[in-house]
Coordinates of C-alpha atoms and ligand atoms in Angstrom, one line a residue:
M555 CA 307.5 245.6 -54.8
G556 CA 305.4 245.0 -51.8
R557 CA 303.9 242.8 -49.1
A558 CA 300.2 242.1 -48.3
F559 CA 298.5 241.5 -44.8
V560 CA 295.2 240.9 -43.8
Y561 CA 295.7 243.3 -40.9
V562 CA 297.9 246.1 -40.8
I563 CA 298.4 248.2 -37.5
L564 CA 299.7 251.6 -38.5
G565 CA 301.7 253.1 -35.8
G566 CA 303.8 251.4 -33.1
G567 CA 303.1 253.0 -30.0
V568 CA 301.0 252.2 -26.9
A569 CA 297.6 251.4 -28.9
A570 CA 299.6 249.2 -31.5
G571 CA 301.1 247.1 -28.5
Y572 CA 297.6 246.6 -26.9
A573 CA 295.9 245.8 -30.6
A574 CA 298.6 243.2 -31.3
L575 CA 298.1 241.4 -27.7
E576 CA 294.3 241.6 -28.6
F577 CA 294.9 240.1 -32.2
S578 CA 297.0 237.3 -30.4
R579 CA 294.4 236.6 -28.0
R580 CA 291.6 236.5 -30.5
H581 CA 294.2 233.9 -32.6
V582 CA 295.2 235.9 -35.4
A583 CA 297.3 233.6 -37.5
P584 CA 301.2 233.9 -38.1
G585 CA 301.8 236.0 -41.0
E586 CA 298.3 237.8 -41.1
L587 CA 299.3 240.9 -39.1
C588 CA 301.8 243.4 -39.4
I589 CA 302.8 246.6 -37.1
I590 CA 304.3 249.5 -39.1
S591 CA 306.1 252.0 -37.3
E592 CA 308.4 255.2 -37.7
E593 CA 310.1 254.0 -34.6
S594 CA 313.1 251.5 -34.5
V595 CA 311.8 250.0 -31.2
A596 CA 308.7 247.7 -30.4
P597 CA 305.6 249.2 -28.9
Y598 CA 306.4 250.5 -25.2
E599 CA 304.7 252.2 -22.5
R600 CA 305.2 255.8 -23.6
P601 CA 304.2 257.1 -19.8
A602 CA 307.4 256.0 -18.4
L603 CA 309.5 258.1 -20.5
S604 CA 308.7 261.0 -18.2
K605 CA 308.9 259.1 -15.2
G606 CA 311.0 256.0 -14.5
Y607 CA 313.0 256.6 -17.6
L608 CA 314.2 260.0 -16.2
L609 CA 315.4 258.4 -12.8
P610 CA 318.8 259.5 -11.9
E611 CA 319.3 256.1 -10.3
N612 CA 318.2 252.8 -11.4
P613 CA 316.1 254.4 -14.5
T614 CA 313.5 251.9 -16.4
S615 CA 315.0 250.8 -19.6
L616 CA 313.8 248.4 -22.7
P617 CA 312.9 245.9 -22.7
Q618 CA 311.5 246.5 -19.1
F619 CA 308.6 248.7 -20.4
H620 CA 307.4 247.4 -23.6
T621 CA 303.6 247.3 -23.8
C622 CA 301.6 245.9 -22.3
V623 CA 303.3 246.0 -18.7
G624 CA 301.5 249.3 -17.9
A625 CA 298.5 247.6 -17.6
N626 CA 299.8 244.4 -15.6
E627 CA 299.5 242.4 -18.6
E628 CA 302.2 240.4 -20.7
R629 CA 305.5 242.3 -22.0
L630 CA 305.4 242.2 -25.8
T631 CA 309.1 242.0 -26.6
P632 CA 310.3 241.6 -30.2
K633 CA 310.6 238.0 -29.5
W634 CA 306.8 237.7 -28.8
Y635 CA 305.9 239.2 -31.9
G636 CA 308.5 236.7 -33.6
E637 CA 306.9 233.7 -31.7
K638 CA 303.1 235.0 -32.8
G639 CA 304.1 235.5 -36.2
I640 CA 303.4 239.1 -36.1
E641 CA 305.6 241.1 -38.5
L642 CA 307.3 244.4 -36.9
I643 CA 308.2 246.7 -39.7
L644 CA 310.2 249.1 -37.7
G645 CA 312.0 252.5 -38.9
T646 CA 309.6 252.9 -41.6
R647 CA 307.4 256.0 -42.2
V648 CA 304.3 255.7 -44.1
K649 CA 304.1 258.7 -46.4
S650 CA 300.8 258.1 -48.4
A651 CA 297.6 255.9 -48.6
D652 CA 295.2 254.5 -51.2
L653 CA 291.9 253.7 -49.4
K654 CA 290.5 252.3 -52.5
K655 CA 293.4 250.1 -53.3
K656 CA 293.8 249.2 -49.7
A657 CA 297.4 250.2 -49.9
L658 CA 299.8 252.1 -47.8
V659 CA 303.2 253.4 -49.4
T660 CA 306.2 253.9 -47.2
M661 CA 309.0 256.4 -47.4
A662 CA 311.3 254.2 -49.2
G663 CA 308.8 253.4 -51.7
E664 CA 307.4 250.3 -50.6
T665 CA 303.5 249.3 -50.9
I666 CA 301.9 247.6 -48.1
T667 CA 298.4 246.0 -48.5
Y668 CA 295.7 245.3 -45.9
K669 CA 292.1 243.9 -45.7
Y670 CA 291.5 245.7 -42.3
L671 CA 293.8 248.7 -41.3
I672 CA 293.9 250.1 -37.7
I673 CA 295.4 253.6 -37.7
A674 CA 297.2 253.9 -34.4
T675 CA 299.6 257.0 -35.4
G676 CA 299.2 259.0 -32.1
A677 CA 300.3 262.5 -31.9
R678 CA 303.5 264.5 -32.6
A679 CA 304.8 267.2 -30.2
L680 CA 303.9 270.8 -31.3
K681 CA 307.1 272.8 -31.9
L682 CA 308.0 276.5 -31.1
E683 CA 308.7 277.1 -34.4
E684 CA 304.8 276.5 -35.0
F685 CA 304.3 279.4 -32.8
G686 CA 307.0 281.8 -34.3
V687 CA 309.4 281.1 -32.1
W688 CA 312.9 280.0 -33.7
G689 CA 315.8 278.0 -32.5
S690 CA 314.6 275.0 -30.8
E691 CA 316.8 272.8 -32.6
A692 CA 319.7 273.9 -30.4
E693 CA 321.4 270.9 -28.8
N694 CA 320.1 272.0 -25.3
V695 CA 316.5 272.2 -26.0
C696 CA 314.4 269.3 -25.6
Y697 CA 311.1 267.9 -26.5
L698 CA 309.6 264.8 -25.1
R699 CA 307.3 262.3 -27.4
D700 CA 309.5 259.2 -27.9
I701 CA 312.3 257.2 -26.8
A702 CA 314.8 259.2 -29.1
D703 CA 313.6 262.1 -27.5
A704 CA 313.8 260.8 -23.8
D705 CA 317.7 259.6 -24.5
R706 CA 318.5 262.9 -26.0
M707 CA 316.9 264.6 -23.0
V708 CA 319.0 262.2 -20.4
K709 CA 322.2 263.3 -22.1
V710 CA 321.4 267.0 -21.8
M711 CA 320.2 266.5 -18.1
Q712 CA 323.1 264.5 -17.2
S713 CA 325.3 267.7 -18.4
C714 CA 323.2 270.0 -16.4
A715 CA 323.3 268.2 -12.7
G716 CA 323.5 271.5 -10.4
K717 CA 322.8 273.9 -12.9
S718 CA 319.5 275.3 -14.3
A719 CA 316.7 274.4 -16.6
V720 CA 313.4 276.3 -18.3
V721 CA 310.5 274.5 -18.6
I722 CA 308.1 276.1 -21.3
G723 CA 304.3 274.8 -20.7
G724 CA 302.3 274.4 -17.6
G725 CA 300.6 271.1 -18.7
Y726 CA 301.4 267.4 -18.2
I727 CA 304.8 267.3 -20.0
G728 CA 305.8 270.4 -18.0
M729 CA 304.8 269.2 -14.6
E730 CA 306.4 265.6 -15.2
C731 CA 309.5 267.1 -16.8
T732 CA 310.0 269.3 -13.9
A733 CA 309.9 266.8 -11.1
A734 CA 312.1 264.5 -13.3
L735 CA 314.7 267.6 -13.6
V736 CA 314.3 268.9 -9.9
T737 CA 314.7 264.8 -9.0
N738 CA 318.1 265.1 -10.9
K739 CA 319.1 268.1 -8.9
I740 CA 318.4 270.6 -11.8
K741 CA 316.6 274.2 -10.5
V742 CA 313.7 274.8 -12.6
T743 CA 311.6 277.7 -13.7
M744 CA 308.3 277.0 -15.4
V745 CA 307.0 279.2 -18.1
F746 CA 303.4 279.2 -19.2
P747 CA 300.6 281.6 -20.2
E748 CA 298.0 280.2 -18.1
K749 CA 297.1 281.9 -14.6
H750 CA 298.0 278.6 -12.7
L751 CA 299.3 274.9 -13.6
M752 CA 297.5 272.2 -15.7
G753 CA 294.5 274.8 -16.6
R754 CA 292.8 272.5 -18.7
L755 CA 292.1 270.2 -15.6
F756 CA 293.0 271.9 -12.7
T757 CA 290.9 274.3 -10.4
A758 CA 292.8 277.2 -8.8
K759 CA 292.5 275.5 -5.6
M760 CA 294.1 272.4 -6.9
A761 CA 297.0 274.2 -8.8
E762 CA 297.8 276.3 -5.8
F763 CA 298.4 273.0 -4.1
Y764 CA 300.8 271.3 -6.6
E765 CA 302.5 274.9 -7.2
N766 CA 303.2 275.2 -3.4
Y767 CA 304.5 271.4 -3.3
Y768 CA 306.8 272.6 -6.2
K769 CA 307.5 275.7 -4.7
E770 CA 309.2 273.7 -1.8
R771 CA 311.2 272.1 -4.0
G772 CA 312.9 275.1 -5.4
V773 CA 310.5 275.4 -8.5
K774 CA 310.2 278.9 -9.8
F775 CA 307.1 280.0 -11.5
V776 CA 306.5 282.7 -14.4
K777 CA 302.7 282.6 -15.1
G778 CA 300.7 284.5 -17.9
N779 CA 303.8 284.4 -20.1
V780 CA 305.1 283.1 -23.3
L781 CA 308.7 282.7 -24.6
T782 CA 309.2 285.0 -27.7
S783 CA 313.2 283.9 -28.5
F784 CA 316.5 282.4 -27.1
E785 CA 319.8 283.8 -26.5
N786 CA 322.6 281.4 -27.6
D787 CA 326.5 281.3 -27.2
P788 CA 328.8 281.0 -30.3
S789 CA 328.5 277.2 -30.2
G790 CA 324.6 277.6 -30.7
K791 CA 323.7 276.6 -27.3
V792 CA 320.7 278.6 -25.6
T793 CA 322.0 280.4 -22.4
A794 CA 318.9 282.4 -21.9
V795 CA 315.3 282.3 -22.8
I796 CA 313.5 285.7 -23.3
L797 CA 309.7 286.1 -22.6
R798 CA 306.9 288.3 -24.2
D799 CA 307.3 291.0 -21.5
G800 CA 311.0 291.2 -21.8
T801 CA 311.9 289.0 -19.0
R802 CA 315.4 287.4 -19.5
I803 CA 315.9 284.0 -17.8
P804 CA 319.3 282.7 -17.9
T805 CA 319.4 279.0 -18.5
D806 CA 321.7 275.9 -19.3
M807 CA 318.9 273.8 -20.8
V808 CA 315.2 274.1 -22.0
V809 CA 312.2 271.6 -21.9
V810 CA 309.3 272.3 -24.0
G811 CA 306.0 270.8 -23.6
I812 CA 303.3 273.1 -25.6
G813 CA 300.7 270.4 -26.9
I814 CA 300.4 268.2 -29.3
R815 CA 298.8 267.6 -32.8
A816 CA 297.4 264.4 -33.7
N817 CA 299.1 262.6 -36.6
T818 CA 296.2 262.4 -39.1
S819 CA 298.3 262.4 -42.3
P820 CA 298.4 260.7 -44.6
F821 CA 294.5 260.3 -44.2
D822 CA 293.5 264.2 -43.8
G823 CA 293.5 264.7 -47.7
L824 CA 296.1 267.4 -47.3
D825 CA 298.5 265.5 -49.7
K826 CA 297.5 266.1 -53.1
G827 CA 295.1 263.4 -54.4
G828 CA 295.9 261.7 -50.9
A829 CA 293.3 259.5 -48.9
K830 CA 290.8 261.2 -46.9
L831 CA 288.8 260.2 -43.8
A832 CA 286.1 262.0 -42.2
L833 CA 288.2 264.3 -39.4
E834 CA 286.8 265.9 -36.2
K835 CA 288.4 267.6 -33.0
G836 CA 291.8 267.7 -34.6
G837 CA 291.6 263.4 -35.3
I838 CA 290.5 260.9 -37.5
K839 CA 286.6 260.7 -36.8
V840 CA 285.3 257.0 -35.9
N841 CA 282.1 255.5 -34.4
G842 CA 281.3 253.4 -31.4
K843 CA 283.3 250.7 -33.1
M844 CA 286.4 252.8 -33.9
Q845 CA 285.5 252.6 -37.6
T846 CA 286.3 255.4 -39.6
S847 CA 284.4 256.9 -42.6
D848 CA 286.0 253.6 -44.7
S849 CA 284.6 250.6 -43.1
S850 CA 287.8 248.6 -43.5
V851 CA 289.6 251.5 -41.5
Y852 CA 289.8 251.9 -37.7
A853 CA 291.3 254.3 -35.7
V854 CA 292.3 254.5 -32.2
G855 CA 294.4 256.2 -29.5
D856 CA 295.5 259.8 -29.6
V857 CA 294.3 260.2 -33.1
A858 CA 290.9 259.2 -33.1
A859 CA 288.1 261.6 -32.1
F860 CA 285.1 259.2 -30.9
P861 CA 281.8 259.2 -29.3
V862 CA 281.8 258.9 -25.5
K863 CA 278.7 257.4 -24.3
L864 CA 278.9 259.0 -20.7
F865 CA 278.8 262.5 -22.7
G866 CA 275.8 261.8 -24.6
N867 CA 277.8 260.4 -27.3
D868 CA 279.9 263.9 -27.5
I869 CA 282.9 263.2 -30.1
R870 CA 286.2 263.6 -27.9
R871 CA 289.8 262.8 -29.0
L872 CA 291.4 261.8 -25.4
E873 CA 295.3 262.0 -25.4
H874 CA 295.7 259.4 -22.5
V875 CA 297.2 256.1 -22.3
D876 CA 294.0 254.3 -21.0
S877 CA 292.1 255.5 -23.7
A878 CA 294.6 254.2 -26.0
R879 CA 294.7 250.8 -24.7
K880 CA 291.0 250.4 -24.7
T881 CA 290.2 251.8 -27.9
A882 CA 292.8 249.5 -29.4
R883 CA 291.3 246.6 -27.9
H884 CA 288.0 247.6 -28.9
A885 CA 288.9 248.2 -32.7
V886 CA 290.6 244.5 -32.7
S887 CA 287.3 243.0 -31.0
A888 CA 285.2 245.0 -33.7
I889 CA 287.1 243.6 -36.6
M890 CA 287.5 240.2 -35.4
A891 CA 284.0 239.5 -33.6
P892 CA 281.9 242.1 -35.3
D893 CA 278.6 240.6 -34.1
E894 CA 279.7 240.4 -30.5
T895 CA 280.9 244.0 -30.4
G896 CA 278.7 246.9 -29.5
D897 CA 279.8 250.7 -29.1
L898 CA 282.4 251.5 -26.9
D899 CA 281.0 252.5 -23.5
Y900 CA 284.3 254.3 -22.1
L901 CA 285.0 256.0 -18.9
P902 CA 287.5 258.6 -19.4
F903 CA 290.3 258.1 -17.2
F904 CA 293.7 260.2 -16.8
Y905 CA 296.4 260.0 -14.2
S906 CA 299.7 261.2 -13.3
R907 CA 302.7 260.9 -10.9
V908 CA 304.9 263.5 -10.0
F909 CA 307.2 263.1 -7.2
A910 CA 305.8 261.4 -4.5
L911 CA 302.5 262.5 -5.5
S912 CA 300.1 260.4 -7.5
W913 CA 296.4 261.3 -8.7
Q914 CA 293.6 259.8 -10.7
F915 CA 290.8 261.6 -12.4
Y916 CA 287.5 260.1 -14.0
G917 CA 284.8 261.8 -16.2
D918 CA 284.6 265.5 -17.3
N919 CA 285.6 268.5 -15.6
V920 CA 282.6 270.5 -16.2
G921 CA 279.8 271.7 -13.8
E922 CA 280.1 272.9 -10.0
V923 CA 283.0 272.3 -8.4
V924 CA 283.3 270.3 -4.8
H925 CA 286.7 270.1 -3.2
F926 CA 287.2 267.9 -0.2
G927 CA 289.8 266.2 2.0
D928 CA 293.1 267.2 3.4
F929 CA 294.9 269.3 1.1
L930 CA 297.6 270.0 3.7
N931 CA 298.5 266.4 3.6
S932 CA 298.4 265.6 -0.1
R933 CA 294.9 263.8 0.5
F934 CA 292.5 265.3 -1.3
G935 CA 289.8 265.1 -4.1
V936 CA 287.2 267.2 -6.1
Y937 CA 283.6 266.5 -7.6
W938 CA 282.6 267.9 -10.3
V939 CA 278.4 268.2 -10.2
N940 CA 276.6 268.8 -13.4
E941 CA 272.4 269.1 -13.5
G942 CA 272.7 267.5 -10.1
H943 CA 274.9 264.6 -11.1
I944 CA 278.6 263.6 -10.6
I945 CA 280.1 264.2 -14.0
G946 CA 283.8 264.1 -12.8
A947 CA 286.0 262.9 -10.1
F948 CA 289.6 263.7 -8.8
L949 CA 291.6 262.2 -6.3
E950 CA 295.2 263.0 -5.0
G951 CA 296.9 260.4 -2.6
G952 CA 294.3 257.8 -2.7
A953 CA 294.3 254.1 -2.3
K954 CA 293.0 251.6 -4.9
E955 CA 289.6 251.2 -3.3
D956 CA 289.4 254.8 -3.2
Y957 CA 289.7 255.5 -6.8
E958 CA 287.6 252.5 -7.4
A959 CA 284.9 254.3 -5.5
I960 CA 285.4 257.7 -7.3
A961 CA 285.4 255.8 -10.9
K962 CA 281.9 254.3 -9.8
V963 CA 280.0 257.4 -9.1
V964 CA 281.3 259.1 -12.4
K965 CA 280.2 255.9 -14.4
T966 CA 277.0 255.5 -12.9
R967 CA 276.6 259.6 -12.5
S968 CA 275.6 259.4 -9.0
K969 CA 272.9 262.0 -8.1
V970 CA 273.8 264.9 -5.6
S971 CA 270.9 266.4 -4.2
D972 CA 273.2 268.6 -1.6
V973 CA 276.5 269.8 -2.7
G974 CA 277.0 271.0 1.1
E975 CA 276.1 267.5 2.0
L976 CA 278.8 266.2 -0.5
E977 CA 281.5 268.7 0.3
K978 CA 281.2 267.5 3.8
L979 CA 281.2 263.9 3.0
G980 CA 283.9 263.7 0.6
L981 CA 285.3 260.5 -0.6
E982 CA 282.8 258.9 1.9
F983 CA 280.1 259.9 -0.4
A984 CA 281.4 257.7 -2.9
F985 CA 281.8 254.8 -0.7
R986 CA 278.1 255.1 0.4
E987 CA 277.1 255.3 -3.4
S988 CA 279.3 252.1 -3.7
Q989 CA 277.1 250.5 -0.9
K990 CA 273.7 251.6 -2.3
L991 CA 274.7 250.2 -5.6
I992 CA 276.0 247.0 -4.2
E993 CA 272.4 246.4 -2.3
S994 CA 270.7 247.3 -5.4
T995 CA 272.5 244.5 -6.9
V996 CA 271.1 242.0 -4.5
T997 CA 267.5 242.9 -5.2
G998 CA 268.4 243.7 -8.9
S999 CA 269.3 240.9 -11.5
G1000 CA 272.1 239.3 -10.1
T1001 CA 274.4 241.5 -12.3
F1002 CA 276.8 244.3 -11.3
S1003 CA 277.3 246.3 -14.6
G1004 CA 279.2 249.3 -12.8
V1005 CA 282.9 250.2 -13.0
G1006 CA 284.0 247.3 -10.7
T1007 CA 285.8 247.1 -7.2
G1008 CA 286.9 243.7 -6.6
M1009 CA 283.5 242.5 -5.9
G1010 CA 282.0 244.5 -8.6
A1011 CA 284.4 242.8 -10.8
L1012 CA 283.1 239.6 -9.3
M1013 CA 279.6 240.5 -10.0
E1014 CA 280.2 241.0 -13.6
K1015 CA 278.9 237.6 -14.5
P1016 CA 275.2 237.0 -13.7
L1017 CA 275.0 234.7 -11.0
Y1018 CA 272.4 232.8 -9.5
K1019 CA 270.1 234.7 -7.4
W1020 CA 270.4 233.0 -4.3
H1021 CA 274.4 232.8 -4.7
A1022 CA 274.2 236.7 -5.4
T1023 CA 272.3 237.5 -2.1
A1024 CA 274.4 235.4 0.3
G1025 CA 277.9 236.1 -1.7
V1026 CA 276.7 239.8 -1.5
V1027 CA 275.8 240.3 1.7
A1028 CA 278.7 238.5 3.2
A1029 CA 281.2 240.3 0.9
A1030 CA 279.4 243.8 1.5
S1031 CA 279.5 243.2 5.1
I1032 CA 283.0 242.1 5.2
A1033 CA 283.9 245.5 3.1
V1034 CA 282.0 247.9 4.6
F1035 CA 283.3 246.6 8.3
A1036 CA 287.0 246.7 6.6
Y1037 CA 286.5 250.2 5.1
W1038 CA 284.8 251.6 8.2
Y1039 CA 287.7 250.3 10.3
G1040 CA 290.2 251.4 7.5
W1041 CA 288.5 254.8 7.1
K1042 CA 288.4 255.4 10.9
R1043 CA 292.1 255.3 10.4
R1044 CA 292.2 257.8 8.1
R1045 CA 291.1 261.2 7.6
W1046 CA 289.7 262.9 4.5
Ligands
LIG1109 C1 306.4 261.7 -22.0 C2 304.9 261.1 -22.1 C3 304.4 260.8 -20.9 C4 303.3 260.4 -20.8 N1 302.4 260.0 -19.4 C5 301.1 259.7 -19.5 C6 300.8 259.3 -18.1 O1 301.3 259.3 -17.3 N2 299.3 258.9 -18.4 C7 298.4 259.0 -19.3 O2 297.2 258.7 -19.3 N3 299.2 259.1 -20.5 C8 300.3 259.6 -20.6 N4 300.9 260.0 -21.8 C9 300.1 259.9 -23.1 C10 299.9 258.9 -23.5 O3 301.5 258.3 -23.9 C11 299.3 258.8 -24.9 O4 298.1 259.0 -24.7 C12 299.6 257.4 -25.7 O5 300.8 257.1 -26.0 C13 298.7 257.4 -27.0 O6 299.1 256.4 -27.6 P1 298.9 255.9 -29.3 O7 299.3 254.6 -29.8 O8 297.7 256.8 -29.8 O9 300.1 257.1 -29.8 P2 301.9 256.8 -29.7 O10 301.9 256.0 -28.4 O11 302.3 258.4 -29.9 O12 302.1 256.0 -30.9 C14 301.9 256.5 -32.1 C15 303.0 255.8 -33.1 O13 302.9 256.0 -34.3 C16 304.1 256.1 -35.1 N5 303.7 257.0 -36.3 C17 303.0 258.2 -36.2 N6 302.8 258.6 -37.9 C18 303.6 257.3 -38.5 C19 303.7 257.2 -39.6 N7 303.3 258.0 -40.9 N8 304.1 255.8 -39.9 C20 304.5 255.1 -39.2 N9 304.6 255.4 -38.1 C21 304.0 256.3 -37.7 C22 304.8 256.9 -34.0 O14 306.3 256.7 -34.2 C23 304.4 256.1 -32.6 O15 305.4 254.9 -32.8 C24 302.2 260.2 -22.0 C25 302.9 261.0 -23.0 C26 303.9 261.3 -23.5 C27 304.6 262.0 -24.3
LIG1110 N1 299.8 262.1 -17.1 C1 299.6 262.2 -18.4 O1 298.3 261.9 -18.8 C2 300.2 262.7 -19.5 C3 301.6 263.0 -19.3 C4 302.5 263.4 -20.2 C5 302.0 263.5 -21.6 N2 300.5 263.6 -21.8 C6 299.9 263.8 -22.9 O2 300.9 264.3 -23.9 C7 300.5 265.4 -24.6 C8 301.4 266.4 -24.5 O3 301.5 267.2 -23.1 P1 301.7 268.7 -23.1 O4 302.2 269.0 -21.6 O5 302.8 269.2 -24.2 O6 300.5 269.3 -23.5 P2 299.3 269.8 -22.4 O7 298.0 270.6 -23.6 O8 298.9 269.2 -21.3 O9 299.9 271.6 -22.0 C9 300.5 272.4 -23.0 C10 301.0 273.6 -22.1 O10 301.8 274.5 -23.0 C11 301.4 275.7 -22.9 N3 301.4 276.6 -24.1 C12 300.6 276.3 -25.3 N4 301.6 277.0 -26.2 C13 302.8 277.4 -25.9 C14 303.5 278.5 -26.1 N5 303.4 278.7 -27.1 N6 304.5 278.8 -25.0 C15 304.4 278.5 -23.7 N7 303.4 277.5 -23.2 C16 302.5 277.1 -24.4 C17 299.7 275.6 -22.3 O11 299.1 276.6 -22.3 C18 299.7 274.3 -21.4 O12 300.3 274.7 -20.1 C19 299.1 265.6 -24.1 O13 298.2 265.1 -25.1 C20 299.1 264.9 -23.0 O14 297.7 264.5 -22.4 C21 300.0 263.1 -20.9
LIG1111 O1 301.5 253.2 -17.7 C1 302.6 253.4 -17.5 O2 303.6 252.5 -17.8 C2 304.8 252.9 -17.3 C3 305.2 251.9 -16.5 O3 304.5 251.4 -15.4 C4 305.9 250.5 -17.1 O4 306.7 249.8 -16.6 C5 304.3 254.2 -16.6 O5 305.3 255.0 -15.9 C6 303.0 254.3 -16.5 O6 302.3 255.5 -16.1

């Protein structure tokens, strides 16, 4: 028994939602497309699960945060899929694939065939058992990947108001869940192996800011340490965690955020006789059109390892929502309009929001580090300079135009001749570079290909030269004056 579709999206997360929207915008016909998802709900903005969904008052809930509201696009409710004739096959796990027959087999034994397949299976949360620590199935130990995890965590949090939690892991989940627990009036101790928070991205100076901010809200840190076992009461509930150095921390609940593994099965050849696609960096390797080693099969989002032009086509797997959204759209464009679709030129972009803080990061955190701004008043940034060019930039507490400015200097790999000057100028450097780019547009071809400010976006399309000159000079002068005036009032 089985069903046949022209296009199949395997996975029902963020990338699936954005791919479905792109298919619909490219007029996929009713009945041609289906999404197969293990989850029982239509694609949603996964980032909400560690933010709005965990709020003690007026938490967000479905259908509010179905994709694609996270990018200020249409909200794709189950009704929307029905109206578009896109089949949602939910609560269904695919267990094997036959690339020759272009067939997927579900756990229930149904065969679903495709002409084009987009693998959007994302990633799963690593479990403590994979590090030899047993007992994390206890009712008051929480992981956070999908909405079922989030519902379970909300229930455990509600029974722990005024009590204590231990958070294992000092990365994104650790930081965002700690903020949510504190907001729910739960005292938190964070335990992680690194010397400071967010070892993957933060410098020691950046981490010091966030750790002080968390400490002011009662959070305790146990660094350079890992969990080795749990203590339980007779009902099986965890009552304490024991660390590698013997430290015992009594607790009422535990949240674990110790990384993820990309869901490459059933395409990693690990199932006997199973399908085998080329893999790299723990994911499914694709080219600049998100095409795997099988030309009818594409991979997007967390599971895809793709060439990042900005990094000299180095293959990267980026576990962030913007990458999921953009790789998904790109794959659909490559399938539906192959002649008009070049290689993805992606600007890596990560962000996070914890408490009243909000930061954005663009590019890569490699090279010489230049900190700037006001660390005392949560308005600071960092540039990474590699071989005389800006390769990465981070900003905490910026406004929209500030983030657009740092994005642009990374996208255009702005040259840095004097690092001391860069440190003095701080964010102003990014604005000056933007100004130079605008001016170069006036004398250039009349198009602006950088990452856009409003004006940059306006200039995306080729304009008539004289239109460009008049428009840009006028707009640039207004923008510069407005920014100068605004900036004078702001301190960086
Ligand atoms: C709590 C949380 C908060 C986050 N916050 C942010 C943030 O603030 N900013 C940011 O940039 N990123 C954030 N992320 C990361 C971001 O959510 C991911 O990068 C993004 O969800 C990846 O999208 P995806 O579609 O590739 O994978 P996912 O969204 O994980 O979707 C994968 C889907 O495939 C399904 N699936 C997997 N295997 C199978 C199978 N064999 N059969 C059927 N279905 C299958 C899964 O059930 C799931 O529905 C967060 C992640 C989490 C967990
Ligand atoms: N704002 C965002 O971009 C955001 C928010 C939430 C989740 N996410 C994504 O979700 C995924 C999961 O996030 P995460 O925080 O779990 O992963 P992570 O890789 O960001 O952090 C994992 C943390 O766990 C620690 N760790 C690893 N093994 C450990 C062990 N055995 N015991 C104790 N600590 C251990 C690591 O040192 C690190 O501190 C990531 O892909 C992340 O990018 C992103
Ligand atoms: O991208 C995101 O989507 C959700 C929320 O904005 C959806 O409403 C969230 O918290 C993000 O960071």
